[in-house]
mmCIF file with all atom_site columns, C-alpha atoms in Angstrom:
data_model
loop_
_atom_site.group_PDB
_atom_site.id
_atom_site.type_symbol
_atom_site.label_atom_id
_atom_site.label_alt_id
_atom_site.label_comp_id
_atom_site.label_asym_id
_atom_site.label_entity_id
_atom_site.label_seq_id
_atom_site.pdbx_PDB_ins_code
_atom_site.Cartn_x
_atom_site.Cartn_y
_atom_site.Cartn_z
_atom_site.occupancy
_atom_site.B_iso_or_equiv
_atom_site.pdbx_formal_charge
_atom_site.auth_seq_id
_atom_site.auth_comp_id
_atom_site.auth_asym_id
_atom_site.auth_atom_id
_atom_site.pdbx_PDB_model_num
ATOM 1   C CA . MET A 1 1   ? 62.437 36.063  81.371 1.00 0.00 ? 10  MET A CA 1
ATOM 2   C CA . ASN A 1 2   ? 58.829 36.126  81.554 1.00 0.00 ? 11  ASN A CA 1
ATOM 3   C CA . SER A 1 3   ? 58.218 37.306  77.989 1.00 0.00 ? 12  SER A CA 1
ATOM 4   C CA . GLY A 1 4   ? 59.916 34.172  76.987 1.00 0.00 ? 13  GLY A CA 1
ATOM 5   C CA . ILE A 1 5   ? 57.471 31.889  79.150 1.00 0.00 ? 14  ILE A CA 1
ATOM 6   C CA . ALA A 1 6   ? 54.701 33.976  77.564 1.00 0.00 ? 15  ALA A CA 1
ATOM 7   C CA . ALA A 1 7   ? 55.940 33.469  73.850 1.00 0.00 ? 16  ALA A CA 1
ATOM 8   C CA . LEU A 1 8   ? 56.496 29.878  74.602 1.00 0.00 ? 17  LEU A CA 1
ATOM 9   C CA . GLU A 1 9   ? 52.601 29.480  75.652 1.00 0.00 ? 18  GLU A CA 1
ATOM 10  C CA . SER A 1 10  ? 51.448 31.486  72.833 1.00 0.00 ? 19  SER A CA 1
ATOM 11  C CA . ALA A 1 11  ? 53.183 29.176  70.666 1.00 0.00 ? 20  ALA A CA 1
ATOM 12  C CA . TYR A 1 12  ? 51.588 26.073  72.446 1.00 0.00 ? 21  TYR A CA 1
ATOM 13  C CA . THR A 1 13  ? 48.498 27.399  71.774 1.00 0.00 ? 22  THR A CA 1
ATOM 14  C CA . ILE A 1 14  ? 48.773 28.238  68.589 1.00 0.00 ? 23  ILE A CA 1
ATOM 15  C CA . PHE A 1 15  ? 50.128 24.806  68.008 1.00 0.00 ? 24  PHE A CA 1
ATOM 16  C CA . PHE A 1 16  ? 47.344 23.222  69.882 1.00 0.00 ? 25  PHE A CA 1
ATOM 17  C CA . SER A 1 17  ? 44.577 24.977  68.293 1.00 0.00 ? 26  SER A CA 1
ATOM 18  C CA . VAL A 1 18  ? 45.732 23.976  64.975 1.00 0.00 ? 27  VAL A CA 1
ATOM 19  C CA . THR A 1 19  ? 46.186 20.127  65.722 1.00 0.00 ? 28  THR A CA 1
ATOM 20  C CA . ILE A 1 20  ? 42.540 20.280  67.092 1.00 0.00 ? 29  ILE A CA 1
ATOM 21  C CA . LEU A 1 21  ? 41.369 22.350  63.810 1.00 0.00 ? 30  LEU A CA 1
ATOM 22  C CA . VAL A 1 22  ? 43.531 19.613  61.503 1.00 0.00 ? 31  VAL A CA 1
ATOM 23  C CA . ILE A 1 23  ? 41.750 16.597  63.265 1.00 0.00 ? 32  ILE A CA 1
ATOM 24  C CA . ALA A 1 24  ? 38.295 18.338  63.452 1.00 0.00 ? 33  ALA A CA 1
ATOM 25  C CA . VAL A 1 25  ? 38.881 18.518  59.550 1.00 0.00 ? 34  VAL A CA 1
ATOM 26  C CA . LEU A 1 26  ? 40.103 14.854  59.325 1.00 0.00 ? 35  LEU A CA 1
ATOM 27  C CA . ALA A 1 27  ? 37.126 13.702  61.607 1.00 0.00 ? 36  ALA A CA 1
ATOM 28  C CA . ALA A 1 28  ? 34.748 15.451  59.182 1.00 0.00 ? 37  ALA A CA 1
ATOM 29  C CA . LEU A 1 29  ? 36.088 13.254  56.408 1.00 0.00 ? 38  LEU A CA 1
ATOM 30  C CA . CYS A 1 30  ? 35.905 10.165  58.311 1.00 0.00 ? 39  CYS A CA 1
ATOM 31  C CA . LEU A 1 31  ? 32.487 11.067  58.858 1.00 0.00 ? 40  LEU A CA 1
ATOM 32  C CA . LEU A 1 32  ? 31.957 11.435  55.137 1.00 0.00 ? 41  LEU A CA 1
ATOM 33  C CA . ARG A 1 33  ? 33.378 7.584   54.515 1.00 0.00 ? 42  ARG A CA 1
ATOM 34  C CA . ALA A 1 34  ? 30.909 6.467   57.228 1.00 0.00 ? 43  ALA A CA 1
ATOM 35  C CA . ILE A 1 35  ? 28.213 7.805   55.340 1.00 0.00 ? 44  ILE A CA 1
ATOM 36  C CA . ILE A 1 36  ? 29.186 6.781   51.780 1.00 0.00 ? 45  ILE A CA 1
ATOM 37  C CA . GLY A 1 37  ? 30.642 3.212   52.575 1.00 0.00 ? 46  GLY A CA 1
ATOM 38  C CA . PRO A 1 38  ? 30.608 1.445   50.315 1.00 0.00 ? 47  PRO A CA 1
ATOM 39  C CA . ARG A 1 39  ? 30.878 -1.534  52.440 1.00 0.00 ? 48  ARG A CA 1
ATOM 40  C CA . LEU A 1 40  ? 29.948 -1.892  56.028 1.00 0.00 ? 49  LEU A CA 1
ATOM 41  C CA . ALA A 1 41  ? 33.529 -2.748  57.053 1.00 0.00 ? 50  ALA A CA 1
ATOM 42  C CA . ASP A 1 42  ? 34.556 0.703   55.803 1.00 0.00 ? 51  ASP A CA 1
ATOM 43  C CA . ARG A 1 43  ? 31.703 2.196   57.997 1.00 0.00 ? 52  ARG A CA 1
ATOM 44  C CA . VAL A 1 44  ? 32.807 0.373   60.977 1.00 0.00 ? 53  VAL A CA 1
ATOM 45  C CA . VAL A 1 45  ? 36.536 1.565   60.623 1.00 0.00 ? 54  VAL A CA 1
ATOM 46  C CA . ALA A 1 46  ? 35.369 5.224   59.850 1.00 0.00 ? 55  ALA A CA 1
ATOM 47  C CA . VAL A 1 47  ? 33.267 5.200   63.174 1.00 0.00 ? 56  VAL A CA 1
ATOM 48  C CA . ASN A 1 48  ? 36.531 3.771   65.234 1.00 0.00 ? 57  ASN A CA 1
ATOM 49  C CA . MET A 1 49  ? 38.724 6.323   63.538 1.00 0.00 ? 58  MET A CA 1
ATOM 50  C CA . ILE A 1 50  ? 36.257 9.297   64.554 1.00 0.00 ? 59  ILE A CA 1
ATOM 51  C CA . GLY A 1 51  ? 36.241 7.651   67.769 1.00 0.00 ? 60  GLY A CA 1
ATOM 52  C CA . THR A 1 52  ? 40.160 7.649   68.065 1.00 0.00 ? 61  THR A CA 1
ATOM 53  C CA . MET A 1 53  ? 40.252 11.421  66.768 1.00 0.00 ? 62  MET A CA 1
ATOM 54  C CA . ILE A 1 54  ? 37.815 12.540  69.267 1.00 0.00 ? 63  ILE A CA 1
ATOM 55  C CA . ILE A 1 55  ? 40.047 10.898  71.901 1.00 0.00 ? 64  ILE A CA 1
ATOM 56  C CA . VAL A 1 56  ? 43.151 12.961  70.643 1.00 0.00 ? 65  VAL A CA 1
ATOM 57  C CA . VAL A 1 57  ? 41.314 16.019  70.609 1.00 0.00 ? 66  VAL A CA 1
ATOM 58  C CA . VAL A 1 58  ? 40.034 15.689  74.464 1.00 0.00 ? 67  VAL A CA 1
ATOM 59  C CA . ALA A 1 59  ? 43.545 14.758  75.277 1.00 0.00 ? 68  ALA A CA 1
ATOM 60  C CA . VAL A 1 60  ? 45.043 18.080  73.594 1.00 0.00 ? 69  VAL A CA 1
ATOM 61  C CA . LEU A 1 61  ? 42.268 20.015  75.190 1.00 0.00 ? 70  LEU A CA 1
ATOM 62  C CA . SER A 1 62  ? 43.403 18.341  78.557 1.00 0.00 ? 71  SER A CA 1
ATOM 63  C CA . VAL A 1 63  ? 47.119 19.714  78.432 1.00 0.00 ? 72  VAL A CA 1
ATOM 64  C CA . MET A 1 64  ? 45.823 23.007  77.093 1.00 0.00 ? 73  MET A CA 1
ATOM 65  C CA . THR A 1 65  ? 43.543 23.487  79.928 1.00 0.00 ? 74  THR A CA 1
ATOM 66  C CA . GLU A 1 66  ? 42.430 21.500  82.626 1.00 0.00 ? 75  GLU A CA 1
ATOM 67  C CA . GLY A 1 67  ? 43.773 18.029  83.545 1.00 0.00 ? 76  GLY A CA 1
ATOM 68  C CA . TYR A 1 68  ? 40.333 16.373  84.503 1.00 0.00 ? 77  TYR A CA 1
ATOM 69  C CA . LEU A 1 69  ? 39.718 15.842  80.866 1.00 0.00 ? 78  LEU A CA 1
ATOM 70  C CA . ALA A 1 70  ? 42.392 13.038  80.919 1.00 0.00 ? 79  ALA A CA 1
ATOM 71  C CA . ASP A 1 71  ? 39.783 11.199  82.960 1.00 0.00 ? 80  ASP A CA 1
ATOM 72  C CA . ILE A 1 72  ? 37.357 11.845  80.456 1.00 0.00 ? 81  ILE A CA 1
ATOM 73  C CA . CYS A 1 73  ? 39.408 11.171  77.572 1.00 0.00 ? 82  CYS A CA 1
ATOM 74  C CA . LEU A 1 74  ? 40.179 7.569   78.961 1.00 0.00 ? 83  LEU A CA 1
ATOM 75  C CA . ILE A 1 75  ? 36.343 6.847   79.706 1.00 0.00 ? 84  ILE A CA 1
ATOM 76  C CA . TYR A 1 76  ? 35.546 7.810   75.993 1.00 0.00 ? 85  TYR A CA 1
ATOM 77  C CA . ALA A 1 77  ? 38.293 5.393   74.874 1.00 0.00 ? 86  ALA A CA 1
ATOM 78  C CA . MET A 1 78  ? 36.480 2.422   76.483 1.00 0.00 ? 87  MET A CA 1
ATOM 79  C CA . ILE A 1 79  ? 33.495 3.554   75.396 1.00 0.00 ? 88  ILE A CA 1
ATOM 80  C CA . SER A 1 80  ? 34.511 3.798   72.051 1.00 0.00 ? 89  SER A CA 1
ATOM 81  C CA . PHE A 1 81  ? 36.368 0.423   72.291 1.00 0.00 ? 90  PHE A CA 1
ATOM 82  C CA . LEU A 1 82  ? 32.882 -1.200  73.272 1.00 0.00 ? 91  LEU A CA 1
ATOM 83  C CA . ALA A 1 83  ? 31.203 0.527   70.561 1.00 0.00 ? 92  ALA A CA 1
ATOM 84  C CA . VAL A 1 84  ? 33.537 -0.848  68.079 1.00 0.00 ? 93  VAL A CA 1
ATOM 85  C CA . ILE A 1 85  ? 33.304 -4.600  69.506 1.00 0.00 ? 94  ILE A CA 1
ATOM 86  C CA . VAL A 1 86  ? 29.277 -4.060  69.148 1.00 0.00 ? 95  VAL A CA 1
ATOM 87  C CA . LEU A 1 87  ? 29.402 -2.910  65.560 1.00 0.00 ? 96  LEU A CA 1
ATOM 88  C CA . THR A 1 88  ? 31.648 -5.488  64.751 1.00 0.00 ? 97  THR A CA 1
ATOM 89  C CA . LYS A 1 89  ? 29.155 -8.189  66.228 1.00 0.00 ? 98  LYS A CA 1
ATOM 90  C CA . ILE A 1 90  ? 26.316 -6.468  64.497 1.00 0.00 ? 99  ILE A CA 1
ATOM 91  C CA . TYR A 1 91  ? 28.588 -6.845  61.245 1.00 0.00 ? 100 TYR A CA 1
ATOM 92  C CA . THR A 1 92  ? 29.380 -10.355 61.609 1.00 0.00 ? 101 THR A CA 1
ATOM 93  C CA . GLY A 1 93  ? 25.563 -11.316 62.372 1.00 0.00 ? 102 GLY A CA 1
ATOM 94  C CA . ALA A 1 94  ? 24.806 -9.281  59.221 1.00 0.00 ? 103 ALA A CA 1
ATOM 95  C CA . TYR A 1 95  ? 26.941 -10.870 57.044 1.00 0.00 ? 104 TYR A CA 1
ATOM 96  C CA . LYS A 1 96  ? 25.870 -14.509 58.627 1.00 0.00 ? 105 LYS A CA 1
ATOM 97  C CA . GLN A 1 97  ? 22.300 -13.380 57.668 1.00 0.00 ? 106 GLN A CA 1
ATOM 98  C CA . ALA A 1 98  ? 23.224 -12.427 54.032 1.00 0.00 ? 107 ALA A CA 1
ATOM 99  C CA . LYS A 1 99  ? 24.913 -15.733 53.678 1.00 0.00 ? 108 LYS A CA 1
ATOM 100 C CA . VAL A 1 100 ? 21.652 -17.804 54.891 1.00 0.00 ? 109 VAL A CA 1
ATOM 101 C CA . GLU A 1 101 ? 19.624 -15.459 52.926 1.00 0.00 ? 110 GLU A CA 1
ATOM 102 C CA . LYS A 1 102 ? 21.603 -16.323 49.868 1.00 0.00 ? 111 LYS A CA 1
ATOM 103 C CA . THR A 1 103 ? 21.251 -20.130 50.238 1.00 0.00 ? 112 THR A CA 1
ATOM 104 C CA . GLU A 1 104 ? 17.130 -19.916 50.964 1.00 0.00 ? 113 GLU A CA 1
ATOM 105 C CA . LEU A 1 105 ? 15.131 -20.967 48.113 1.00 0.00 ? 114 LEU A CA 1
ATOM 106 C CA . SER A 1 106 ? 11.881 -19.476 46.752 1.00 0.00 ? 115 SER A CA 1
ATOM 107 C CA . ILE A 1 107 ? 8.498  -21.404 46.823 1.00 0.00 ? 116 ILE A CA 1
ATOM 108 C CA . GLU A 1 108 ? 8.885  -22.448 43.354 1.00 0.00 ? 117 GLU A CA 1
ATOM 109 C CA . GLU A 1 109 ? 12.688 -23.690 43.804 1.00 0.00 ? 118 GLU A CA 1
ATOM 110 C CA . LEU A 1 110 ? 11.583 -25.630 46.803 1.00 0.00 ? 119 LEU A CA 1
ATOM 111 C CA . ASP A 1 111 ? 8.747  -27.261 45.024 1.00 0.00 ? 120 ASP A CA 1
ATOM 112 C CA . ALA A 1 112 ? 10.866 -28.095 42.136 1.00 0.00 ? 121 ALA A CA 1
ATOM 113 C CA . LEU A 1 113 ? 13.488 -29.799 44.328 1.00 0.00 ? 122 LEU A CA 1
ATOM 114 C CA . LEU A 1 114 ? 10.655 -31.833 46.156 1.00 0.00 ? 123 LEU A CA 1
ATOM 115 C CA . GLU A 1 115 ? 9.529  -32.887 43.048 1.00 0.00 ? 124 GLU A CA 1
ATOM 116 C CA . GLU A 1 116 ? 12.752 -34.013 41.853 1.00 0.00 ? 125 GLU A CA 1
ATOM 117 C CA . GLN A 1 117 ? 13.314 -35.721 45.315 1.00 0.00 ? 126 GLN A CA 1
ATOM 118 C CA . LYS A 1 118 ? 10.096 -37.871 44.684 1.00 0.00 ? 127 LYS A CA 1
ATOM 119 C CA . LEU A 1 119 ? 11.470 -38.744 41.161 1.00 0.00 ? 128 LEU A CA 1
ATOM 120 C CA . PHE A 1 120 ? 15.115 -39.449 42.852 1.00 0.00 ? 129 PHE A CA 1
ATOM 121 C CA . PRO A 1 121 ? 14.802 -40.333 46.200 1.00 0.00 ? 130 PRO A CA 1
ATOM 122 C CA . GLU A 1 122 ? 18.407 -41.230 46.701 1.00 0.00 ? 131 GLU A CA 1
ATOM 123 C CA . ARG A 1 123 ? 19.265 -37.551 46.654 1.00 0.00 ? 132 ARG A CA 1
ATOM 124 C CA . ASP A 1 124 ? 20.273 -35.650 49.381 1.00 0.00 ? 133 ASP A CA 1
ATOM 125 C CA . LEU A 1 125 ? 18.604 -32.272 49.840 1.00 0.00 ? 134 LEU A CA 1
ATOM 126 C CA . SER A 1 126 ? 20.120 -31.607 53.519 1.00 0.00 ? 135 SER A CA 1
ATOM 127 C CA . GLU A 1 127 ? 22.359 -29.129 51.475 1.00 0.00 ? 136 GLU A CA 1
ATOM 128 C CA . PHE A 1 128 ? 19.609 -27.009 50.620 1.00 0.00 ? 137 PHE A CA 1
ATOM 129 C CA . GLY A 1 129 ? 18.134 -26.939 54.248 1.00 0.00 ? 138 GLY A CA 1
ATOM 130 C CA . VAL A 1 130 ? 15.276 -29.095 53.152 1.00 0.00 ? 139 VAL A CA 1
ATOM 131 C CA . VAL A 1 131 ? 14.526 -31.768 55.702 1.00 0.00 ? 140 VAL A CA 1
ATOM 132 C CA . MET A 1 132 ? 12.020 -34.589 54.352 1.00 0.00 ? 141 MET A CA 1
ATOM 133 C CA . PRO A 1 133 ? 9.467  -35.776 56.875 1.00 0.00 ? 142 PRO A CA 1
ATOM 134 C CA . GLU A 1 134 ? 9.710  -39.824 57.706 1.00 0.00 ? 143 GLU A CA 1
ATOM 135 C CA . GLU A 1 135 ? 6.925  -41.795 56.190 1.00 0.00 ? 144 GLU A CA 1
ATOM 136 C CA . LYS A 1 136 ? 5.221  -43.890 58.398 1.00 0.00 ? 145 LYS A CA 1
ATOM 137 C CA . GLU A 1 137 ? 5.308  -47.579 57.507 1.00 0.00 ? 146 GLU A CA 1
ATOM 138 C CA . GLU A 1 138 ? 1.582  -49.047 56.913 1.00 0.00 ? 147 GLU A CA 1
ATOM 139 C CA . GLY A 1 139 ? 0.721  -51.815 59.616 1.00 0.00 ? 148 GLY A CA 1
ATOM 140 C CA . GLY A 1 140 ? 3.530  -50.827 61.711 1.00 0.00 ? 149 GLY A CA 1
ATOM 141 C CA . GLU A 1 141 ? 2.664  -49.360 65.378 1.00 0.00 ? 150 GLU A CA 1
ATOM 142 C CA . ALA A 1 142 ? -0.955 -49.439 66.404 1.00 0.00 ? 151 ALA A CA 1
#
């Protein structure tokens, strides 16, 4: 009877080892995706996938060896979740910054718009982020 249990434990050990090896290869491929990109969103998703795969590896190790690794797995899951939230906030900030930079004008373009405003004062330049200074009336306040 003991030989059957030993064979089952050996089969589980081989299965868990192969599982960890496969997940390690997949994590390496996700690392490659995180480095190559091409977009920032791809990188954030790849980092999230790597975190999830590490959680699975730690969970498999907790089943194979010690039960306290399950606690570490839960803590790592919380940290990984917070990391993805922070990366997403940084991504949205970078997206908004790029959107603002795209609408910013060079000095020459701004000068041309200001000249055009002098020629056509009815045109509203606020869409370009240009705020015209208010002109003081002569003979007004003393």
